[in-house]
Tab-separated table of N, CA and C in Angstrom:
chain	number	residue	atom	x	y	z
A	716	ARG	N	19.985	47.019	65.512
A	716	ARG	CA	20.366	48.132	64.788
A	716	ARG	C	18.911	48.697	64.381
A	717	VAL	N	18.302	48.012	64.262
A	717	VAL	CA	16.765	48.512	63.671
A	717	VAL	C	15.892	49.412	64.919
A	718	LEU	N	16.052	49.038	65.827
A	718	LEU	CA	15.087	49.650	66.935
A	718	LEU	C	16.316	50.110	67.980
A	719	PRO	N	15.971	51.340	68.382
A	719	PRO	CA	16.872	52.200	69.233
A	719	PRO	C	16.590	51.405	70.544
A	720	ALA	N	17.393	50.948	71.595
A	720	ALA	CA	17.445	50.733	72.891
A	720	ALA	C	16.402	49.312	72.904
A	721	ARG	N	16.618	48.547	71.521
A	721	ARG	CA	15.671	47.238	71.476
A	721	ARG	C	14.528	47.629	71.633
A	722	ARG	N	13.636	48.794	71.545
A	722	ARG	CA	12.206	48.762	71.944
A	722	ARG	C	11.727	49.636	71.043
A	723	TRP	N	10.372	49.545	70.805
A	723	TRP	CA	9.494	50.326	69.787
A	723	TRP	C	9.130	51.255	70.476
A	724	ARG	N	9.177	52.305	69.839
A	724	ARG	CA	8.049	53.778	70.436
A	724	ARG	C	6.951	53.731	70.129
A	725	LEU	N	6.076	52.993	70.732
A	725	LEU	CA	4.759	53.109	70.777
A	725	LEU	C	3.917	54.244	71.018
A	726	ALA	N	4.648	54.968	72.108
A	726	ALA	CA	4.038	56.456	72.378
A	726	ALA	C	5.204	57.408	72.530
A	727	PRO	N	5.266	57.948	71.360
A	727	PRO	CA	6.445	59.091	71.448
A	727	PRO	C	5.835	60.678	72.331
A	728	ALA	N	6.620	61.183	72.883
A	728	ALA	CA	6.368	62.114	73.663
A	728	ALA	C	5.304	63.091	73.170
A	729	GLU	N	5.531	63.248	71.706
A	729	GLU	CA	4.328	64.363	70.940
A	729	GLU	C	3.193	63.640	71.257
A	730	LEU	N	2.868	62.328	70.943
A	730	LEU	CA	1.618	62.037	70.814
A	730	LEU	C	1.089	61.669	72.341
A	731	VAL	N	1.567	61.610	73.330
A	731	VAL	CA	1.043	61.429	74.648
A	731	VAL	C	0.794	62.862	75.097
A	732	GLU	N	1.417	63.698	74.617
A	732	GLU	CA	1.114	65.541	74.716
A	732	GLU	C	-0.431	65.473	74.081
A	733	GLN	N	-0.185	65.207	72.790
A	733	GLN	CA	-1.331	65.386	71.556
A	733	GLN	C	-2.814	64.707	72.453
A	734	LEU	N	-2.740	63.625	73.048
A	734	LEU	CA	-3.660	62.776	73.750
A	734	LEU	C	-4.049	63.294	75.199
A	735	ALA	N	-3.049	63.901	75.842
A	735	ALA	CA	-3.377	64.557	76.836
A	735	ALA	C	-4.304	65.847	76.776
A	736	VAL	N	-3.900	66.632	75.595
A	736	VAL	CA	-4.653	67.895	75.535
A	736	VAL	C	-5.867	67.393	75.040
A	737	ALA	N	-6.008	66.528	74.260
A	737	ALA	CA	-7.365	66.073	73.555
A	737	ALA	C	-8.466	65.262	74.942
A	738	LEU	N	-7.868	64.755	75.552
A	738	LEU	CA	-8.495	64.261	77.011
A	738	LEU	C	-8.879	65.490	77.614
A	739	ALA	N	-8.431	66.275	77.851
A	739	ALA	CA	-8.678	67.728	78.899
A	739	ALA	C	-9.670	68.396	78.389
A	740	GLU	N	-9.842	68.395	77.003
A	740	GLU	CA	-11.053	69.020	76.073
A	740	GLU	C	-12.366	68.455	76.994
A	741	PRO	N	-13.199	69.468	77.214
A	741	PRO	CA	-14.738	68.434	77.490
A	741	PRO	C	-15.251	67.967	76.271
A	742	PRO	N	-15.784	66.934	76.496
A	742	PRO	CA	-16.718	65.934	75.467
A	742	PRO	C	-17.546	66.948	74.776
A	743	ALA	N	-17.602	66.619	73.590
A	743	ALA	CA	-18.679	67.281	72.711
A	743	ALA	C	-20.102	67.338	73.033
A	744	ALA	N	-20.308	66.340	73.605
A	744	ALA	CA	-21.718	66.100	74.300
A	744	ALA	C	-22.001	67.161	75.390
A	745	ALA	N	-21.229	67.503	75.993
A	745	ALA	CA	-21.553	68.258	77.224
A	745	ALA	C	-21.401	69.828	76.946
A	746	SER	N	-20.621	70.182	75.639
A	746	SER	CA	-20.859	71.412	75.191
A	746	SER	C	-22.118	71.305	74.313
A	747	ALA	N	-22.571	72.459	73.434
A	747	ALA	CA	-23.872	72.295	72.768
A	747	ALA	C	-22.980	72.248	71.324
A	748	GLU	N	-22.172	71.839	71.038
A	748	GLU	CA	-21.231	71.589	69.625
A	748	GLU	C	-21.367	70.166	69.252
A	749	LEU	N	-21.916	70.570	67.746
A	749	LEU	CA	-21.447	68.767	67.025
A	749	LEU	C	-20.079	68.652	66.705
A	750	ARG	N	-19.744	67.445	66.566
A	750	ARG	CA	-18.554	67.013	66.030
A	750	ARG	C	-18.599	65.961	64.745
A	751	LEU	N	-17.657	66.214	63.711
A	751	LEU	CA	-17.732	65.357	62.672
A	751	LEU	C	-17.196	64.044	63.163
A	752	VAL	N	-17.835	62.815	62.965
A	752	VAL	CA	-16.927	61.878	62.734
A	752	VAL	C	-16.885	61.290	61.814
A	753	PRO	N	-15.686	60.256	61.462
A	753	PRO	CA	-16.032	59.359	60.124
A	753	PRO	C	-16.938	58.285	60.307
A	754	GLN	N	-17.233	57.780	58.882
A	754	GLN	CA	-18.421	56.503	59.045
A	754	GLN	C	-18.044	55.904	57.738
A	755	ARG	N	-17.928	54.503	57.774
A	755	ARG	CA	-17.370	53.747	56.679
A	755	ARG	C	-18.701	52.844	56.647
A	756	GLN	N	-19.042	52.359	55.343
A	756	GLN	CA	-20.339	51.690	54.537
A	756	GLN	C	-20.071	50.364	54.467
A	757	LEU	N	-20.626	49.430	54.730
A	757	LEU	CA	-20.871	48.290	54.092
A	757	LEU	C	-20.608	48.157	52.930
A	758	ARG	N	-19.563	47.071	52.586
A	758	ARG	CA	-19.128	46.643	51.289
A	758	ARG	C	-18.770	48.013	50.208
A	759	LYS	N	-18.110	49.184	50.888
A	759	LYS	CA	-17.988	50.097	50.240
A	759	LYS	C	-16.194	50.612	50.896
A	760	MET	N	-15.514	50.606	49.909
A	760	MET	CA	-14.061	51.487	50.364
A	760	MET	C	-13.825	52.611	49.532
A	761	ASN	N	-14.020	53.725	50.068
A	761	ASN	CA	-13.641	54.846	49.421
A	761	ASN	C	-14.636	55.108	48.175
A	762	SER	N	-14.001	55.367	47.196
A	762	SER	CA	-15.007	55.366	45.769
A	762	SER	C	-14.880	54.022	44.975
A	763	GLN	N	-14.319	53.028	45.328
A	763	GLN	CA	-14.673	51.874	44.490
A	763	GLN	C	-15.833	51.601	44.664
A	764	LEU	N	-16.095	50.841	43.596
A	764	LEU	CA	-17.421	50.364	43.135
A	764	LEU	C	-18.802	50.838	43.218
A	765	ARG	N	-18.721	52.490	43.749
A	765	ARG	CA	-19.623	52.948	44.353
A	765	ARG	C	-20.932	53.325	43.004
A	766	ASP	N	-20.289	52.817	41.790
A	766	ASP	CA	-21.495	53.255	40.855
A	766	ASP	C	-22.083	51.945	40.199
A	767	ILE	N	-21.939	50.908	41.219
A	767	ILE	CA	-22.518	49.656	40.630
A	767	ILE	C	-23.640	49.348	41.722
A	768	GLY	N	-24.787	49.109	40.789
A	768	GLY	CA	-25.940	48.971	41.594
A	768	GLY	C	-26.667	50.450	42.261
A	769	GLU	N	-27.709	50.300	42.716
A	769	GLU	CA	-28.306	51.592	43.760
A	769	GLU	C	-27.685	51.765	45.006
A	770	ARG	N	-27.272	52.805	45.065
A	770	ARG	CA	-26.882	53.175	46.500
A	770	ARG	C	-27.832	54.140	47.225
A	771	THR	N	-28.888	53.780	47.866
A	771	THR	CA	-29.621	54.761	48.723
A	771	THR	C	-29.180	55.358	50.024
A	772	ASP	N	-27.707	54.912	50.390
A	772	ASP	CA	-27.399	55.406	51.640
A	772	ASP	C	-26.318	56.455	51.295
A	773	ALA	N	-26.345	56.920	50.088
A	773	ALA	CA	-24.883	57.124	49.643
A	773	ALA	C	-24.748	58.694	50.242
A	774	GLU	N	-26.114	59.357	50.135
A	774	GLU	CA	-25.983	60.924	50.752
A	774	GLU	C	-26.428	61.056	52.497
A	775	LEU	N	-26.618	60.095	53.269
A	775	LEU	CA	-26.978	60.095	54.195
A	775	LEU	C	-26.052	60.735	54.908
A	776	VAL	N	-26.693	61.598	55.991
A	776	VAL	CA	-25.857	62.311	57.341
A	776	VAL	C	-26.473	61.913	58.305
A	777	HIS	N	-25.477	61.181	59.292
A	777	HIS	CA	-26.185	60.320	60.451
A	777	HIS	C	-26.087	61.339	61.616
A	778	ALA	N	-26.951	61.494	62.406
A	778	ALA	CA	-27.376	62.367	63.737
A	778	ALA	C	-28.160	62.072	64.460
A	779	HIS	N	-27.874	62.113	65.920
A	779	HIS	CA	-28.891	61.775	66.993
A	779	HIS	C	-30.145	62.794	66.735
A	780	PRO	N	-31.593	62.280	66.819
A	780	PRO	CA	-32.596	63.150	66.571
A	780	PRO	C	-32.459	64.305	67.711
A	781	ALA	N	-31.872	64.295	69.084
A	781	ALA	CA	-31.870	65.586	70.073
A	781	ALA	C	-30.773	66.687	69.435
A	782	ASP	N	-30.050	66.337	68.503
A	782	ASP	CA	-29.218	66.929	67.913
A	782	ASP	C	-29.571	67.663	66.626
A	783	ALA	N	-30.792	67.507	66.169
A	783	ALA	CA	-31.257	67.934	64.951
A	783	ALA	C	-32.583	68.395	65.237
A	784	PRO	N	-33.051	69.546	66.140
A	784	PRO	CA	-34.139	69.988	66.444
A	784	PRO	C	-34.892	70.507	65.409
A	785	GLY	N	-35.952	70.414	65.158
A	785	GLY	CA	-36.774	70.972	64.216
A	785	GLY	C	-36.264	70.342	62.757
A	786	LEU	N	-35.748	69.354	62.661
A	786	LEU	CA	-35.642	68.477	61.234
A	786	LEU	C	-35.867	67.057	61.260
A	787	ALA	N	-36.367	66.767	60.454
A	787	ALA	CA	-36.984	65.420	60.301
A	787	ALA	C	-36.314	64.371	59.532
A	788	ASP	N	-36.200	63.010	59.817
A	788	ASP	CA	-35.223	61.910	58.954
A	788	ASP	C	-35.900	62.073	57.540
A	789	GLY	N	-34.663	62.269	56.713
A	789	GLY	CA	-35.040	62.387	55.423
A	789	GLY	C	-35.260	63.808	55.064
A	790	ASP	N	-34.625	64.803	55.881
A	790	ASP	CA	-34.777	66.106	55.243
A	790	ASP	C	-33.467	66.694	54.677
A	791	GLU	N	-33.247	67.342	53.521
A	791	GLU	CA	-32.176	67.722	52.923
A	791	GLU	C	-31.792	68.627	54.045
A	792	ILE	N	-30.321	68.333	53.977
A	792	ILE	CA	-29.644	69.448	54.665
A	792	ILE	C	-28.280	70.096	54.621
A	793	VAL	N	-27.937	71.306	54.938
A	793	VAL	CA	-26.330	71.579	54.816
A	793	VAL	C	-25.537	71.188	56.031
A	794	LEU	N	-24.684	70.902	56.049
A	794	LEU	CA	-23.831	70.486	57.471
A	794	LEU	C	-22.840	71.479	56.995
A	795	ARG	N	-22.231	72.008	57.869
A	795	ARG	CA	-21.328	73.310	57.664
A	795	ARG	C	-20.160	73.088	58.900
A	796	SER	N	-19.111	73.347	58.746
A	796	SER	CA	-17.544	73.503	59.400
A	796	SER	C	-17.139	74.884	59.242
A	797	PRO	N	-16.293	75.044	60.333
A	797	PRO	CA	-15.230	76.255	60.127
A	797	PRO	C	-14.660	76.876	58.441
A	798	PHE	N	-14.493	75.394	58.127
A	798	PHE	CA	-13.974	75.572	56.701
A	798	PHE	C	-15.007	75.466	55.349
A	799	GLY	N	-16.215	74.927	55.449
A	799	GLY	CA	-16.896	75.143	54.277
A	799	GLY	C	-18.189	73.867	54.663
A	800	ALA	N	-18.777	73.664	53.671
A	800	ALA	CA	-20.063	73.232	53.673
A	800	ALA	C	-20.535	72.107	52.731
A	801	THR	N	-21.433	71.269	52.940
A	801	THR	CA	-21.283	70.227	52.144
A	801	THR	C	-23.224	70.060	52.272
A	802	THR	N	-24.181	69.150	51.498
A	802	THR	CA	-25.421	68.910	51.340
A	802	THR	C	-25.255	67.396	51.727
A	803	GLY	N	-26.645	66.980	52.159
A	803	GLY	CA	-26.757	65.577	52.149
A	803	GLY	C	-28.366	65.254	52.800
A	804	VAL	N	-28.745	64.188	52.949
A	804	VAL	CA	-30.114	63.594	53.596
A	804	VAL	C	-29.820	63.283	54.926
A	805	LEU	N	-30.619	63.878	55.969
A	805	LEU	CA	-30.554	63.401	57.050
A	805	LEU	C	-31.091	62.331	57.725
A	806	HIS	N	-30.183	61.604	58.152
A	806	HIS	CA	-30.874	60.244	58.723
A	806	HIS	C	-30.409	60.202	60.289
A	807	LEU	N	-31.720	60.359	61.215
A	807	LEU	CA	-31.868	60.548	62.432
A	807	LEU	C	-31.465	59.030	62.964
A	808	ASP	N	-30.731	58.920	63.880
A	808	ASP	CA	-30.314	57.251	64.321
A	808	ASP	C	-30.031	57.683	65.847
A	809	ASP	N	-30.873	57.212	66.599
A	809	ASP	CA	-30.804	57.350	68.104
A	809	ASP	C	-29.785	56.357	68.750
A	810	THR	N	-29.050	55.544	67.684
A	810	THR	CA	-28.141	55.053	68.563
A	810	THR	C	-26.537	55.706	68.365
A	811	ILE	N	-26.709	56.687	67.538
A	811	ILE	CA	-25.127	57.328	67.394
A	811	ILE	C	-25.236	58.283	68.617
A	812	ALA	N	-24.108	58.493	69.100
A	812	ALA	CA	-23.503	59.291	70.325
A	812	ALA	C	-24.191	60.863	69.928
A	813	ARG	N	-24.769	61.420	71.292
A	813	ARG	CA	-25.094	62.768	71.226
A	813	ARG	C	-24.046	63.646	70.717
A	814	GLY	N	-24.101	64.662	70.120
A	814	GLY	CA	-23.230	65.326	69.578
A	814	GLY	C	-22.025	64.931	68.598
A	815	ALA	N	-22.239	63.770	68.142
A	815	ALA	CA	-21.511	63.265	67.115
A	815	ALA	C	-22.554	63.328	65.693
A	816	VAL	N	-22.042	63.649	64.294
A	816	VAL	CA	-22.443	63.571	63.290
A	816	VAL	C	-21.819	62.809	62.314
A	817	ALA	N	-22.329	61.639	61.919
A	817	ALA	CA	-21.395	60.907	60.896
A	817	ALA	C	-21.719	61.104	59.603
A	818	LEU	N	-20.774	61.173	58.705
A	818	LEU	CA	-20.679	61.409	57.249
A	818	LEU	C	-19.797	60.175	56.726
A	819	PRO	N	-20.241	59.367	55.785
A	819	PRO	CA	-19.562	58.717	55.119
A	819	PRO	C	-18.440	58.913	54.121
A	820	HIS	N	-17.525	58.761	53.791
A	820	HIS	CA	-16.317	59.138	52.889
A	820	HIS	C	-16.554	58.506	51.690
A	821	GLY	N	-16.074	59.343	50.559
A	821	GLY	CA	-15.927	58.579	49.345
A	821	GLY	C	-17.194	59.143	48.170
A	822	TRP	N	-18.123	60.290	48.801
A	822	TRP	CA	-19.165	60.706	47.596
A	822	TRP	C	-18.814	62.132	47.399
A	823	ALA	N	-19.616	62.077	45.890
A	823	ALA	CA	-19.208	63.526	45.365
A	823	ALA	C	-20.021	64.740	45.903
A	824	ARG	N	-21.567	64.245	46.395
A	824	ARG	CA	-22.405	65.137	46.892
A	824	ARG	C	-22.099	65.625	48.407
A	825	THR	N	-22.267	64.534	49.299
A	825	THR	CA	-21.725	64.768	50.654
A	825	THR	C	-20.303	64.253	51.002
A	826	ASN	N	-19.758	65.545	50.340
A	826	ASN	CA	-18.149	65.348	50.158
A	826	ASN	C	-17.645	65.594	51.420
A	827	VAL	N	-16.985	64.897	52.140
A	827	VAL	CA	-16.392	65.192	53.705
A	827	VAL	C	-15.045	66.397	53.156
A	828	CYS	N	-14.722	66.267	52.017
A	828	CYS	CA	-13.268	67.025	52.099
A	828	CYS	C	-13.789	68.866	51.960
A	829	ALA	N	-15.181	68.958	51.670
A	829	ALA	CA	-15.618	70.360	51.579
A	829	ALA	C	-16.160	71.060	53.121
A	830	LEU	N	-15.630	69.947	53.990
A	830	LEU	CA	-15.624	70.435	55.434
A	830	LEU	C	-14.215	70.580	55.815
A	831	THR	N	-13.440	70.173	55.324
A	831	THR	CA	-11.889	70.020	55.949
A	831	THR	C	-11.199	71.579	55.398
A	832	ASP	N	-9.845	71.509	56.001
A	832	ASP	CA	-9.122	72.579	55.401
A	832	ASP	C	-7.251	72.046	55.714
A	833	THR	N	-6.790	72.214	54.528
A	833	THR	CA	-5.200	71.984	54.355
A	833	THR	C	-4.390	73.003	54.849
A	834	ASP	N	-4.826	74.284	55.645
A	834	ASP	CA	-3.748	75.051	56.285
A	834	ASP	C	-4.200	75.050	57.925
A	835	GLU	N	-5.420	75.387	58.340
A	835	GLU	CA	-5.711	75.205	59.461
A	835	GLU	C	-5.780	74.024	59.937
A	836	GLY	N	-6.862	73.004	59.501
A	836	GLY	CA	-6.961	71.792	60.052
A	836	GLY	C	-5.964	70.540	59.556
A	837	VAL	N	-4.941	70.708	60.398
A	837	VAL	CA	-3.756	69.569	59.776
A	837	VAL	C	-3.347	68.987	60.933
A	838	ASP	N	-2.941	67.800	61.189
A	838	ASP	CA	-2.299	67.152	62.486
A	838	ASP	C	-0.743	67.622	62.561
A	839	PRO	N	-0.146	68.255	63.296
A	839	PRO	CA	0.927	68.633	63.624
A	839	PRO	C	2.014	67.639	63.423
A	840	HIS	N	1.488	66.134	63.797
A	840	HIS	CA	2.974	65.363	63.761
A	840	HIS	C	2.738	64.638	62.218
A	841	THR	N	1.257	64.070	61.902
A	841	THR	CA	1.407	63.345	60.783
A	841	THR	C	1.234	63.711	59.255
A	842	GLY	N	0.769	65.511	59.646
A	842	GLY	CA	0.728	66.483	58.354
A	842	GLY	C	-0.638	65.891	57.599
A	843	MET	N	-1.389	64.947	58.158
A	843	MET	CA	-2.913	64.726	57.755
A	843	MET	C	-3.930	65.726	58.100
A	844	VAL	N	-4.939	65.703	57.091
A	844	VAL	CA	-5.870	66.666	57.189
A	844	VAL	C	-7.097	66.084	58.172
A	845	TRP	N	-7.444	66.867	59.062
A	845	TRP	CA	-8.496	66.481	59.989
A	845	TRP	C	-9.612	66.448	59.231
A	846	GLN	N	-10.308	64.728	59.522
A	846	GLN	CA	-11.733	64.355	59.121
A	846	GLN	C	-12.621	63.711	60.212
A	847	ALA	N	-11.941	64.202	61.344
A	847	ALA	CA	-12.898	63.586	62.570
A	847	ALA	C	-12.478	64.939	63.620
A	848	GLY	N	-13.673	65.172	64.380
A	848	GLY	CA	-13.560	66.095	65.386
A	848	GLY	C	-13.692	67.400	65.188
A	849	ILE	N	-13.803	67.893	63.837
A	849	ILE	CA	-14.076	69.035	63.388
A	849	ILE	C	-15.605	69.616	63.737
A	850	PRO	N	-15.617	70.885	64.562
A	850	PRO	CA	-16.961	71.326	64.834
A	850	PRO	C	-17.912	71.383	63.441
A	851	VAL	N	-19.044	71.246	63.747
A	851	VAL	CA	-20.165	71.220	62.390
A	851	VAL	C	-21.474	71.562	62.936
A	852	THR	N	-22.205	72.233	62.184
A	852	THR	CA	-23.884	72.548	62.824
A	852	THR	C	-24.570	72.093	61.307
A	853	ILE	N	-25.740	71.754	61.704
A	853	ILE	CA	-26.799	71.078	60.653
A	853	ILE	C	-27.779	72.238	60.411
A	854	HIS	N	-28.362	72.197	59.143
A	854	HIS	CA	-29.433	73.239	58.733
A	854	HIS	C	-29.913	73.005	57.834
A	855	ALA	N	-31.393	73.106	57.976
A	855	ALA	CA	-32.185	72.714	56.789
A	855	ALA	C	-31.867	73.419	55.470
A	856	ALA	N	-31.784	72.511	54.149
A	856	ALA	CA	-31.088	73.212	52.932
A	856	ALA	C	-32.298	73.851	52.364
A	857	PRO	N	-31.844	75.349	51.744
A	857	PRO	CA	-32.651	76.057	51.026
A	857	PRO	C	-33.544	75.097	50.015
A	858	ALA	N	-34.514	75.676	49.900
A	858	ALA	CA	-35.398	75.106	48.464
A	858	ALA	C	-34.748	74.780	47.482
A	859	SER	N	-33.643	75.534	46.785
A	859	SER	CA	-32.764	75.586	45.689
A	859	SER	C	-32.145	74.227	45.829
A	860	ALA	N	-31.911	73.765	46.944
A	860	ALA	CA	-30.638	72.496	47.121
A	860	ALA	C	-31.318	71.574	46.870
A	861	HIS	N	-32.836	71.515	46.968
A	861	HIS	CA	-33.767	70.365	46.926
A	861	HIS	C	-33.737	69.647	45.489
A	862	GLU	N	-33.724	70.794	44.848
A	862	GLU	CA	-33.883	70.374	43.140
A	862	GLU	C	-32.328	69.965	42.604
A	863	ARG	N	-32.104	68.883	42.114
A	863	ARG	CA	-30.907	68.410	41.521
A	863	ARG	C	-30.942	68.359	40.065
C-alpha cells in the first residue's frame, strides 16, 4: 500500500526532464561565464560553532586563477550575481574547476543568500532557492569595502 506498483519512483518524469535540460546546456567552462558552486568547510556545519576560535577561512571565495585575471590571492573582492552581491577575500586555487566559484555557506559577510532570489531563482519542483549554478562575476572591491 505504500509504494504504487510496488516500486520506488527514483526518477520522476519532471526530474528526468530537468536533468536533460541541464545536460543540454554548455558547461560553464566552455562559456566565459562563472557559476557559483556550494562549498562546505571542514568542522563547520552552517552557523553552528562559528564563533568558537579564530576562523581564517570564513570569508574566502575560491576561484581558479585563470578565472580571476588581474586579481591576486588575498584580494578583497565583490562577487555579483543577477540577484545581488556579497564581499569576501579571494582565494586562488588551481584545483577548483575552471568556471566554478566556490563560496562557503553560513557566514554573515560572505553571505550566499545575497546572491540568490526567492522569486526568479527557485527550483520549480522542490521550491528550494538555487544556491548553485547561479552565474556570477568577480570584481576587485572598492577601497571603502577594505575598511571594516
